[in-house]
Short mmCIF file of C-alpha atoms in Angstrom, two decimals:
data_model
loop_
_atom_site.label_atom_id
_atom_site.label_comp_id
_atom_site.label_asym_id
_atom_site.label_seq_id
_atom_site.Cartn_x
_atom_site.Cartn_y
_atom_site.Cartn_z
CA MET A 1 105.21 112.40 92.89
CA LYS A 2 106.43 109.11 94.47
CA HIS A 3 106.26 106.23 92.13
CA LYS A 4 104.93 102.88 92.02
CA CYS A 5 107.67 100.91 90.21
CA ILE A 6 108.16 97.65 88.67
CA HIS A 7 111.82 96.46 87.97
CA TRP A 8 111.63 93.71 85.37
CA PHE A 9 114.65 91.30 85.74
CA ARG A 10 115.58 89.23 82.68
CA LYS A 11 119.08 88.63 82.45
CA GLY A 12 120.81 90.83 84.96
CA LEU A 13 119.83 88.57 87.75
CA ARG A 14 121.73 90.52 90.44
CA LEU A 15 121.74 93.42 92.62
CA HIS A 16 125.42 94.54 92.05
CA ASP A 17 125.90 97.00 89.05
CA ASN A 18 122.11 96.97 88.20
CA PRO A 19 121.51 100.92 87.12
CA ALA A 20 117.98 100.01 86.03
CA LEU A 21 117.30 99.01 89.40
CA LYS A 22 118.68 101.92 90.95
CA ALA A 23 116.79 104.10 88.76
CA ALA A 24 113.49 102.30 90.02
CA LEU A 25 114.35 103.15 93.58
CA HIS A 26 114.52 106.89 92.90
CA ASP A 27 111.52 108.79 94.11
CA CYS A 28 109.83 105.54 94.75
CA GLU A 29 107.23 104.35 97.23
CA HIS A 30 106.38 100.62 96.09
CA ILE A 31 108.74 98.51 94.32
CA TYR A 32 107.79 95.42 92.57
CA PRO A 33 110.79 93.30 91.30
CA ILE A 34 109.50 90.73 88.86
CA PHE A 35 110.80 87.77 86.68
CA ILE A 36 108.66 86.73 83.82
CA LEU A 37 108.31 82.97 82.98
CA ASP A 38 107.89 83.78 79.33
CA PRO A 39 106.52 80.45 77.44
CA TRP A 40 108.35 81.84 74.21
CA PHE A 41 111.56 80.56 75.50
CA PRO A 42 110.87 77.00 76.02
CA LYS A 43 108.92 76.80 72.66
CA ASN A 44 111.56 78.46 70.65
CA ALA A 45 114.82 77.98 72.45
CA GLN A 46 116.77 74.79 73.25
CA VAL A 47 116.79 74.91 77.18
CA GLY A 48 118.32 71.63 78.91
CA ILE A 49 117.55 70.63 82.35
CA ASN A 50 121.05 71.84 83.71
CA ARG A 51 120.49 75.50 82.48
CA TRP A 52 116.76 75.24 83.87
CA ARG A 53 118.32 74.25 87.34
CA PHE A 54 120.97 77.12 87.07
CA LEU A 55 118.19 79.56 86.43
CA VAL A 56 115.97 78.23 89.29
CA GLU A 57 118.87 78.54 91.69
CA ALA A 58 119.73 82.21 90.28
CA LEU A 59 115.97 83.12 91.08
CA LYS A 60 116.27 81.63 94.67
CA ASP A 61 119.45 83.58 95.21
CA LEU A 62 117.89 86.99 93.98
CA ASP A 63 114.70 86.40 96.22
CA SER A 64 117.07 85.90 99.15
CA SER A 65 118.99 88.97 98.53
CA LEU A 66 115.79 90.94 98.02
CA LYS A 67 114.35 89.45 101.30
CA LYS A 68 117.34 91.24 102.92
CA LEU A 69 116.34 94.37 101.74
CA LYS A 70 112.63 93.74 102.94
CA SER A 71 111.67 93.06 99.39
CA ARG A 72 110.59 90.08 97.49
CA LEU A 73 110.95 88.74 93.90
CA PHE A 74 107.64 88.10 91.99
CA VAL A 75 107.71 85.34 89.41
CA VAL A 76 104.95 86.08 87.05
CA ARG A 77 103.86 83.39 84.51
CA GLY A 78 102.72 84.38 80.92
CA VAL A 79 103.33 86.47 77.82
CA PRO A 80 104.96 89.93 78.69
CA ARG A 81 102.46 91.60 76.38
CA ASP A 82 99.36 89.95 78.31
CA VAL A 83 101.11 90.24 81.90
CA PHE A 84 102.03 93.99 81.76
CA PRO A 85 98.59 95.51 81.39
CA LYS A 86 97.21 93.54 84.22
CA LEU A 87 99.98 94.29 86.66
CA PHE A 88 99.97 98.19 85.52
CA LYS A 89 96.43 98.46 86.68
CA GLU A 90 96.63 95.82 89.68
CA TRP A 91 99.64 97.65 91.13
CA LYS A 92 98.73 101.43 89.89
CA VAL A 93 102.28 101.26 88.32
CA THR A 94 103.80 104.63 87.06
CA ARG A 95 107.49 103.47 86.28
CA LEU A 96 108.92 100.34 84.46
CA THR A 97 112.63 99.74 84.60
CA PHE A 98 114.85 97.11 83.03
CA GLU A 99 118.22 96.33 81.35
CA VAL A 100 118.65 96.73 77.55
CA ASP A 101 118.71 93.25 75.87
CA THR A 102 120.05 93.28 72.16
CA GLU A 103 118.73 89.62 71.20
CA PRO A 104 116.27 89.93 68.35
CA TYR A 105 113.33 88.26 70.14
CA SER A 106 114.27 90.79 73.06
CA GLN A 107 113.98 93.78 70.99
CA ILE A 108 110.68 92.68 69.59
CA ARG A 109 109.30 92.07 73.03
CA ASP A 110 110.57 95.19 74.74
CA LYS A 111 109.16 97.32 71.93
CA GLU A 112 105.67 95.81 72.50
CA VAL A 113 105.92 96.31 76.39
CA MET A 114 107.29 99.94 75.97
CA ASP A 115 104.31 100.75 73.64
CA LEU A 116 101.89 99.27 76.12
CA ALA A 117 103.72 101.22 78.93
CA LYS A 118 102.98 104.44 77.05
CA GLN A 119 99.49 103.52 76.55
CA HIS A 120 98.80 102.88 80.35
CA GLY A 121 100.77 106.26 81.16
CA VAL A 122 103.92 104.31 82.54
CA GLU A 123 107.24 105.90 82.33
CA VAL A 124 109.91 103.53 80.94
CA ILE A 125 113.72 103.65 82.01
CA THR A 126 116.18 101.39 80.38
CA LYS A 127 119.83 101.02 81.14
CA ILE A 128 122.67 99.33 79.32
CA SER A 129 124.65 97.07 81.99
CA HIS A 130 124.78 93.33 80.38
CA THR A 131 127.53 94.68 78.05
CA LEU A 132 130.63 96.53 78.70
CA TYR A 133 129.77 99.21 76.19
CA ASN A 134 126.56 100.60 74.38
CA ILE A 135 126.66 98.10 71.41
CA GLU A 136 124.66 100.71 69.09
CA ARG A 137 127.46 103.17 69.68
CA ILE A 138 130.37 100.74 68.76
CA ILE A 139 128.52 100.23 65.35
CA GLU A 140 127.98 104.18 64.95
CA GLU A 141 131.65 104.80 65.59
CA ASN A 142 132.54 102.28 62.91
CA ASN A 143 130.68 104.09 60.16
CA GLY A 144 127.11 102.34 60.85
CA LYS A 145 128.98 98.78 60.53
CA PRO A 146 130.01 96.25 63.09
CA PRO A 147 133.73 95.88 63.07
CA LEU A 148 134.34 92.49 61.65
CA THR A 149 138.07 91.92 63.02
CA TYR A 150 139.12 91.90 66.61
CA VAL A 151 141.84 94.51 65.89
CA ARG A 152 139.35 96.99 64.22
CA PHE A 153 136.84 96.36 67.01
CA GLN A 154 139.77 97.08 69.64
CA THR A 155 140.62 100.32 67.72
CA VAL A 156 136.86 101.29 68.04
CA VAL A 157 136.32 100.59 71.72
CA LYS A 158 139.55 102.28 72.52
CA ALA A 159 138.40 105.63 70.88
CA ILE A 160 135.18 105.22 73.10
CA GLY A 161 137.49 104.80 76.10
CA THR A 162 137.27 102.17 79.06
CA PRO A 163 133.91 100.78 80.16
CA LYS A 164 131.88 102.69 82.72
CA ARG A 165 132.43 101.63 86.26
CA PRO A 166 129.90 99.28 87.89
CA VAL A 167 127.29 100.98 90.18
CA PRO A 168 126.97 99.41 93.88
CA ALA A 169 124.13 97.19 94.83
CA PRO A 170 121.16 98.90 96.49
CA THR A 171 121.50 99.06 100.36
CA ARG A 172 118.79 99.11 103.21
CA GLU A 173 119.56 102.95 103.25
CA ASP A 174 118.57 102.99 99.59
CA MET A 175 115.08 101.21 100.43
CA LYS A 176 114.30 103.52 103.16
CA GLY A 177 110.69 104.77 102.91
CA ILE A 178 110.01 101.98 99.92
CA LEU A 179 107.74 99.10 100.35
CA THR A 180 107.26 95.79 98.48
CA PRO A 181 103.47 94.99 99.16
CA SER A 182 103.11 91.27 99.35
CA SER A 183 100.93 88.96 100.82
CA ASP A 184 100.88 85.78 102.60
CA LYS A 185 99.98 83.97 99.42
CA HIS A 186 103.18 85.33 97.83
CA ASP A 187 104.97 82.03 97.03
CA GLU A 188 101.60 80.52 96.04
CA ASN A 189 101.06 83.34 93.48
CA TYR A 190 104.32 84.45 92.72
CA GLY A 191 106.80 81.81 93.83
CA ILE A 192 109.74 80.33 92.11
CA PRO A 193 109.15 77.33 89.88
CA THR A 194 110.28 74.07 90.57
CA LEU A 195 111.95 71.83 87.77
CA GLU A 196 108.86 69.81 87.78
CA GLU A 197 106.76 72.69 86.88
CA LEU A 198 108.97 73.72 84.14
CA GLY A 199 108.50 70.11 82.52
CA GLN A 200 111.86 68.59 83.83
CA ASP A 201 112.64 65.40 85.18
CA SER A 202 114.98 65.97 88.10
CA SER A 203 116.40 62.39 87.90
CA MET A 204 118.12 63.32 84.74
CA LEU A 205 120.07 66.16 86.45
CA GLY A 206 124.00 66.03 86.27
CA PRO A 207 126.10 67.16 89.26
CA ASP A 208 125.73 70.36 90.32
CA LEU A 209 129.17 71.89 89.75
CA TYR A 210 128.18 75.42 89.14
CA PRO A 211 125.33 76.57 91.10
CA GLY A 212 123.31 79.49 89.84
CA GLY A 213 123.10 82.86 91.63
CA GLU A 214 124.74 86.43 92.34
CA GLN A 215 126.26 85.13 95.62
CA GLU A 216 128.01 82.26 94.04
CA ALA A 217 129.19 84.38 90.98
CA LEU A 218 130.63 86.92 93.43
CA ARG A 219 132.27 84.23 95.59
CA ARG A 220 133.80 82.60 92.49
CA LEU A 221 135.12 86.10 91.29
CA ASP A 222 136.74 86.87 94.79
CA GLU A 223 138.49 83.41 94.64
CA TYR A 224 139.88 83.66 91.48
CA MET A 225 140.90 87.58 91.78
CA GLN A 226 143.10 86.39 94.70
CA ARG A 227 145.25 84.27 92.46
CA THR A 228 146.85 87.41 91.08
CA GLY A 229 149.72 85.39 89.36
CA TRP A 230 147.49 83.31 87.52
CA VAL A 231 145.21 86.12 86.43
CA CYS A 232 147.96 88.23 85.11
CA SER A 233 149.71 85.46 83.20
CA PHE A 234 146.41 83.79 81.92
CA GLU A 235 146.26 83.13 78.01
CA LYS A 236 143.30 81.31 76.92
CA PRO A 237 145.00 79.18 74.35
CA GLN A 238 147.68 77.89 76.79
CA THR A 239 144.80 76.45 79.15
CA SER A 240 143.95 72.77 78.89
CA PRO A 241 140.79 71.54 77.09
CA ASN A 242 140.93 68.20 78.80
CA ALA A 243 141.89 69.02 82.27
CA LEU A 244 140.12 66.95 85.00
CA SER A 245 139.05 70.24 86.53
CA PRO A 246 138.52 73.44 84.71
CA SER A 247 141.84 75.49 83.71
CA THR A 248 139.64 78.55 83.27
CA THR A 249 137.26 80.53 85.58
CA VAL A 250 133.86 79.06 84.39
CA LEU A 251 132.45 82.53 85.20
CA SER A 252 130.76 82.41 81.79
CA PRO A 253 127.42 81.08 82.95
CA TYR A 254 127.24 83.85 85.70
CA VAL A 255 127.88 86.56 83.06
CA LYS A 256 125.52 85.00 80.70
CA PHE A 257 122.55 85.18 83.09
CA GLY A 258 123.81 88.60 84.55
CA CYS A 259 124.60 86.88 88.04
CA LEU A 260 127.94 88.61 87.45
CA SER A 261 128.41 91.95 85.74
CA ALA A 262 130.57 92.11 82.88
CA ARG A 263 131.65 95.56 83.87
CA THR A 264 132.18 94.40 87.44
CA PHE A 265 134.33 91.53 86.14
CA TRP A 266 136.27 94.15 83.99
CA TRP A 267 137.18 96.34 86.77
CA ARG A 268 138.18 93.68 89.18
CA LEU A 269 140.71 92.40 86.69
CA ALA A 270 142.00 96.03 86.17
CA GLU A 271 142.66 96.26 89.88
CA VAL A 272 144.72 93.05 89.62
CA TYR A 273 146.34 93.95 86.74
CA GLN A 274 147.38 97.68 88.09
CA GLY A 275 151.18 97.91 88.30
CA ARG A 276 151.73 94.27 87.39
CA LYS A 277 153.05 92.78 84.24
CA HIS A 278 150.04 90.87 82.51
CA SER A 279 148.86 89.34 79.54
CA ALA A 280 146.78 91.45 76.72
CA PRO A 281 143.99 90.77 74.52
CA PRO A 282 142.90 88.89 72.55
CA VAL A 283 144.36 85.88 75.00
CA SER A 284 143.91 87.54 78.42
CA LEU A 285 140.84 87.65 80.65
CA HIS A 286 140.13 91.08 79.51
CA GLY A 287 140.36 89.80 76.12
CA GLN A 288 137.75 87.29 76.70
CA LEU A 289 135.30 90.00 77.75
CA LEU A 290 136.15 91.90 74.61
CA TRP A 291 135.47 88.86 72.56
CA ARG A 292 131.99 88.62 74.15
CA GLU A 293 131.39 92.33 73.20
CA PHE A 294 132.94 91.62 69.65
CA PHE A 295 130.21 88.79 68.99
CA TYR A 296 127.51 91.02 70.64
CA THR A 297 128.34 94.02 68.20
CA ALA A 298 128.42 91.50 65.30
CA ALA A 299 125.13 90.08 66.42
CA VAL A 300 123.27 93.28 66.56
CA GLY A 301 124.95 94.56 63.04
CA ILE A 302 124.66 91.32 60.94
CA PRO A 303 121.11 90.23 59.60
CA ASN A 304 120.10 86.83 60.33
CA PHE A 305 123.15 86.19 62.50
CA ASN A 306 122.36 82.75 63.73
CA LYS A 307 121.64 81.26 60.23
CA MET A 308 123.65 80.64 57.13
CA GLU A 309 121.15 81.69 54.57
CA GLY A 310 120.63 85.42 54.53
CA ASN A 311 123.71 86.01 56.65
CA PRO A 312 125.84 88.17 54.36
CA ASN A 313 128.98 87.59 56.31
CA CYS A 314 128.64 83.90 56.32
CA VAL A 315 129.99 81.69 53.61
CA GLN A 316 127.32 79.45 51.93
CA VAL A 317 128.14 75.90 52.23
CA ASP A 318 126.31 72.91 50.84
CA TRP A 319 126.51 70.97 54.04
CA ASP A 320 125.18 67.37 54.12
CA SER A 321 122.18 66.29 56.04
CA ASN A 322 122.94 62.99 58.00
CA PRO A 323 120.85 62.42 61.08
CA GLU A 324 122.77 59.44 62.14
CA HIS A 325 125.92 61.13 62.21
CA LEU A 326 124.46 63.96 64.05
CA ALA A 327 122.82 61.88 66.60
CA ALA A 328 126.10 60.03 67.03
CA TRP A 329 127.99 63.37 67.68
CA LYS A 330 125.16 64.48 69.93
CA GLU A 331 125.05 61.33 71.85
CA ALA A 332 128.99 60.78 72.25
CA ARG A 333 128.92 57.78 69.71
CA THR A 334 131.37 58.86 67.20
CA GLY A 335 134.02 56.21 68.04
CA PHE A 336 136.49 58.75 68.62
CA PRO A 337 137.05 58.81 72.33
CA PHE A 338 138.43 62.57 72.74
CA ILE A 339 135.17 63.86 70.90
CA ASP A 340 132.77 61.56 72.81
CA ALA A 341 134.33 62.45 76.11
CA ILE A 342 133.74 66.23 75.49
CA MET A 343 130.18 65.57 74.45
CA THR A 344 129.58 63.27 77.58
CA GLN A 345 130.94 66.22 79.77
CA LEU A 346 128.79 68.60 78.04
CA ARG A 347 125.64 66.81 78.65
CA GLN A 348 126.53 65.85 82.39
CA GLU A 349 127.98 69.23 83.52
CA GLY A 350 126.77 71.73 81.02
CA TRP A 351 130.08 73.16 80.45
CA ILE A 352 133.20 72.42 78.40
CA HIS A 353 136.57 74.06 78.05
CA HIS A 354 136.69 76.75 75.05
CA LEU A 355 139.24 74.64 73.19
CA ALA A 356 137.04 71.41 73.60
CA ARG A 357 134.37 73.43 72.02
CA HIS A 358 136.76 73.97 69.12
CA ALA A 359 137.60 70.28 68.73
CA VAL A 360 133.80 69.09 68.74
CA ALA A 361 132.76 71.83 66.35
CA CYS A 362 135.41 71.21 64.10
CA PHE A 363 134.62 67.57 63.81
CA LEU A 364 130.78 68.10 63.23
CA THR A 365 131.43 70.75 60.37
CA ARG A 366 134.38 71.21 58.22
CA GLY A 367 136.73 68.74 59.84
CA ASP A 368 134.88 65.29 59.66
CA LEU A 369 131.11 65.10 59.45
CA TRP A 370 130.35 68.02 57.24
CA ILE A 371 127.09 68.81 58.96
CA SER A 372 125.88 72.47 59.37
CA TRP A 373 127.16 74.55 62.21
CA GLU A 374 123.48 75.43 62.69
CA GLU A 375 122.95 71.88 63.87
CA GLY A 376 125.52 72.17 66.26
CA GLN A 377 124.65 75.52 67.51
CA LYS A 378 121.03 74.13 68.45
CA VAL A 379 122.88 71.18 70.45
CA PHE A 380 125.18 73.65 72.44
CA GLU A 381 122.15 75.96 72.98
CA GLU A 382 120.52 73.12 74.72
CA LEU A 383 123.27 71.87 76.84
CA LEU A 384 125.70 74.55 77.58
CA LEU A 385 124.87 76.68 80.91
CA ASP A 386 126.49 79.47 79.26
CA ALA A 387 124.62 79.31 76.07
CA ASP A 388 124.32 82.87 74.77
CA TRP A 389 122.60 83.55 71.37
CA SER A 390 125.21 85.97 70.21
CA LEU A 391 128.38 83.89 71.22
CA ASN A 392 126.91 80.86 70.32
CA ALA A 393 126.07 81.92 66.81
CA GLY A 394 129.48 83.79 66.32
CA ASN A 395 131.55 80.80 67.59
CA TRP A 396 129.84 78.27 65.55
CA GLN A 397 130.57 80.28 62.48
CA TRP A 398 134.04 80.99 63.36
CA LEU A 399 134.80 77.27 64.24
CA SER A 400 133.24 75.98 61.04
CA ALA A 401 135.32 78.61 59.21
CA SER A 402 132.05 80.21 57.89
CA ALA A 403 132.92 83.74 59.12
CA PHE A 404 135.59 85.54 60.92
CA PHE A 405 138.13 82.71 60.52
CA HIS A 406 138.90 81.58 57.06
CA GLN A 407 141.72 79.26 57.36
CA TYR A 408 139.55 76.23 56.62
CA PHE A 409 142.58 74.03 55.98
CA ARG A 410 143.66 74.05 59.57
CA VAL A 411 141.55 71.08 60.97
CA TYR A 412 141.75 69.86 64.62
CA SER A 413 142.71 66.13 64.67
CA PRO A 414 140.15 64.21 66.93
CA ILE A 415 143.03 62.10 68.01
CA ALA A 416 146.16 64.44 68.25
CA PHE A 417 144.67 67.47 69.68
CA GLY A 418 143.77 65.84 72.84
CA LYS A 419 147.19 64.02 73.27
CA LYS A 420 148.89 67.34 73.64
CA THR A 421 147.73 68.12 77.04
CA ASP A 422 146.62 64.69 78.22
CA LYS A 423 148.85 61.89 76.95
CA ASN A 424 147.58 59.32 79.55
CA GLY A 425 143.86 59.87 78.43
CA ASP A 426 142.70 60.65 82.06
CA TYR A 427 140.08 62.87 80.69
CA ILE A 428 138.81 60.00 78.38
CA LYS A 429 138.98 57.59 81.30
CA LYS A 430 136.95 60.00 83.53
CA PHE A 431 133.83 60.53 81.11
CA LEU A 432 134.03 57.25 79.15
CA PRO A 433 134.70 54.76 81.85
CA VAL A 434 134.11 52.00 79.58
CA LEU A 435 137.56 52.78 78.11
CA LYS A 436 139.45 53.32 81.45
CA LYS A 437 141.43 50.00 81.13
CA PHE A 438 142.94 50.80 77.86
CA PRO A 439 146.62 51.69 77.77
CA PRO A 440 147.62 55.20 76.92
CA GLU A 441 149.03 54.26 73.35
CA TYR A 442 145.55 53.16 72.47
CA ILE A 443 143.24 55.19 74.65
CA TYR A 444 142.81 57.88 71.63
CA GLU A 445 142.43 54.99 69.02
CA PRO A 446 140.88 52.02 70.51
CA TRP A 447 140.16 50.41 67.44
CA LYS A 448 143.79 50.10 66.61
CA ALA A 449 144.35 47.89 69.82
CA PRO A 450 144.79 44.22 69.23
CA LYS A 451 142.03 41.97 70.21
CA SER A 452 143.73 40.55 73.31
CA VAL A 453 144.19 44.36 74.49
CA GLN A 454 140.57 44.92 74.08
CA GLN A 455 139.48 41.81 75.89
CA GLN A 456 142.11 42.62 78.74
CA ALA A 457 140.38 46.16 78.84
CA GLY A 458 136.99 44.53 78.97
CA CYS A 459 135.89 46.70 76.07
CA ILE A 460 135.47 45.22 72.54
CA VAL A 461 135.47 48.03 69.97
CA GLY A 462 132.28 47.56 67.71
CA LYS A 463 130.50 46.06 70.52
CA ASP A 464 131.04 47.98 73.90
CA TYR A 465 132.23 50.88 72.19
CA PRO A 466 131.55 52.12 68.78
CA ARG A 467 133.98 52.12 65.93
CA PRO A 468 134.85 55.31 64.20
CA ILE A 469 131.89 56.81 62.08
CA VAL A 470 134.40 58.16 59.60
CA ASP A 471 138.06 57.98 58.49
CA HIS A 472 139.32 61.32 59.71
CA ASP A 473 142.41 61.08 57.45
CA VAL A 474 140.12 60.54 54.35
CA VAL A 475 137.23 62.72 55.11
CA SER A 476 139.26 65.69 56.57
CA LYS A 477 141.22 65.91 52.95
CA ARG A 478 137.84 65.76 51.16
CA ASN A 479 136.31 68.30 53.58
CA ILE A 480 138.99 70.78 52.88
CA GLN A 481 138.47 70.45 48.94
CA ARG A 482 134.87 71.02 49.51
CA MET A 483 135.39 74.20 51.62
CA LYS A 484 137.93 75.37 49.09
CA ALA A 485 134.92 75.20 46.47
CA ALA A 486 132.58 76.97 48.85
CA TYR A 487 135.19 79.78 49.09
CA ALA A 488 136.09 79.97 45.39
CA LYS A 489 132.32 80.47 44.63
CA ARG A 490 132.10 83.21 47.14
CA HIS A 491 135.29 85.01 46.62
CA GLY A 492 137.26 83.41 43.74
CA ASP A 493 140.41 81.31 44.60
CA PRO A 494 141.05 81.60 48.40
CA SER A 495 144.74 80.80 47.63
CA ASN A 496 144.85 84.48 46.90
CA SER A 497 143.41 85.70 50.05
CA GLN A 498 144.97 87.68 52.68
CA THR A 499 145.87 84.76 54.64
CA GLU A 500 147.82 83.20 51.96
CA SER A 501 149.65 86.06 50.35
CA LYS A 502 151.84 86.72 53.35
CA GLY A 503 153.61 83.98 52.43
CA GLN A 504 152.47 81.74 55.00
CA LYS A 505 152.98 78.00 54.39
CA ARG A 506 150.08 75.59 55.14
CA LYS A 507 151.85 74.27 58.52
CA SER A 508 149.92 72.91 61.33
CA ALA A 509 148.91 76.01 63.53
CA SER A 510 149.47 76.32 67.00
CA ILE A 511 146.44 76.95 69.23
CA LYS A 512 147.49 80.22 70.13
CA GLU A 513 147.74 81.17 66.10
CA MET A 514 144.41 79.81 65.57
CA PHE A 515 142.93 81.74 68.49
CA THR A 516 144.64 85.07 67.49
CA LYS A 517 144.29 84.83 63.66
CA LYS A 518 141.66 87.18 63.54
CA ALA A 519 143.29 90.02 65.45
CA LYS A 520 146.22 89.69 62.50
CA LYS A 521 143.70 90.04 59.61
#
């Protein structure tokens, strides 16, 4: 029997390495590629305008690629459990295919849809392609628990073997004899939404530095893979958080939306590494993909992963509630130029370097403001193009020293950290032009500049740019003691912990040490 198939795009907004799409085309006469604009997301997730734009661009790119195969993308509005029964009947569907999604809401949604499909006699085929591995298998191989250290995680996946190779994109030959029935009113009924339809004000958009879509993702991948020396020597902690142009690949938004397959990325890297000396996990580019997998696995295996309460792996901390400080952090008004420049870049461009994320996350939580990582998680969820449920929650727990990373006494300085890679403050001048005339010796601490220097710079601190909202030296010391108390409550005195018992002094850690600490534990 020839099937009438729906392939349901959610993440995985691509044709390459899409095994579920390939499965849909087997013994198929009609194919309906759909994307559902599910109202759950704008209601329950924070989605900023830059990420909406990225999604719209990715959908346009996908529709364009499908047109080349004489097909189209159907964008359907509605709740999946309401939408599917109608489509099953209207299109006489016999098969539904989609990519596995491990997020909590997605699991509930997909079970509902699979139950509906069964009631309508529709075969369901799901395939794993958003992650390198089957996450459930990683947990099974680790005695039913998620590995909680990077080294343990590496041991488990090494035993499983290398990730599966990606499958090729469908061709015109694969589409021979397969139709996508569509009408002249296709764009009217199933067209890609505008930002206005999504309730967004286009005048609020920042620069479109990272356009969405599979073609852009593959172009960027090709561009980076040609830089073989750079790829082989890449070490994430050695890249700069405040370079004027990104010092990393910025492929993360494309992997998040599935415009770029993680497996394709992995195997392209493997080709570059072949026969050459290269860096290794956790700091290499392969290592970055394994970090992603690590947090995906933790998110599946740990209950209430995106919350403190009810999360058994998370230190329970008595965070402060301070709406004024939270707003100042979010709106780049802390009075610390390095922090404010990062938060400005985040809002404008939808991306900041990983180590810049470290700096602002530490500042919000255990370093300075003592505000819950859950509040920071919400802001990143709204503003980051690459906001990913598992990675966002995992990284915020790490950076607040609530889970995974426990050396809470190692605090990023909002002044000294940025100076390491940008003494002149060019990054600050770019994103905070009000400070651009300050000399380098005051650019990170403008409040220390004499009044005459402030006047010459055309910026009076306290009037044109805020004073620091906290005294870093004072609050960071106090917060270390507060964190010590939280740890003592959970484990007993942390000075007897593994990190201390090895005789390590409480010296200032290098970025590389902080980045790889989990691997050593």
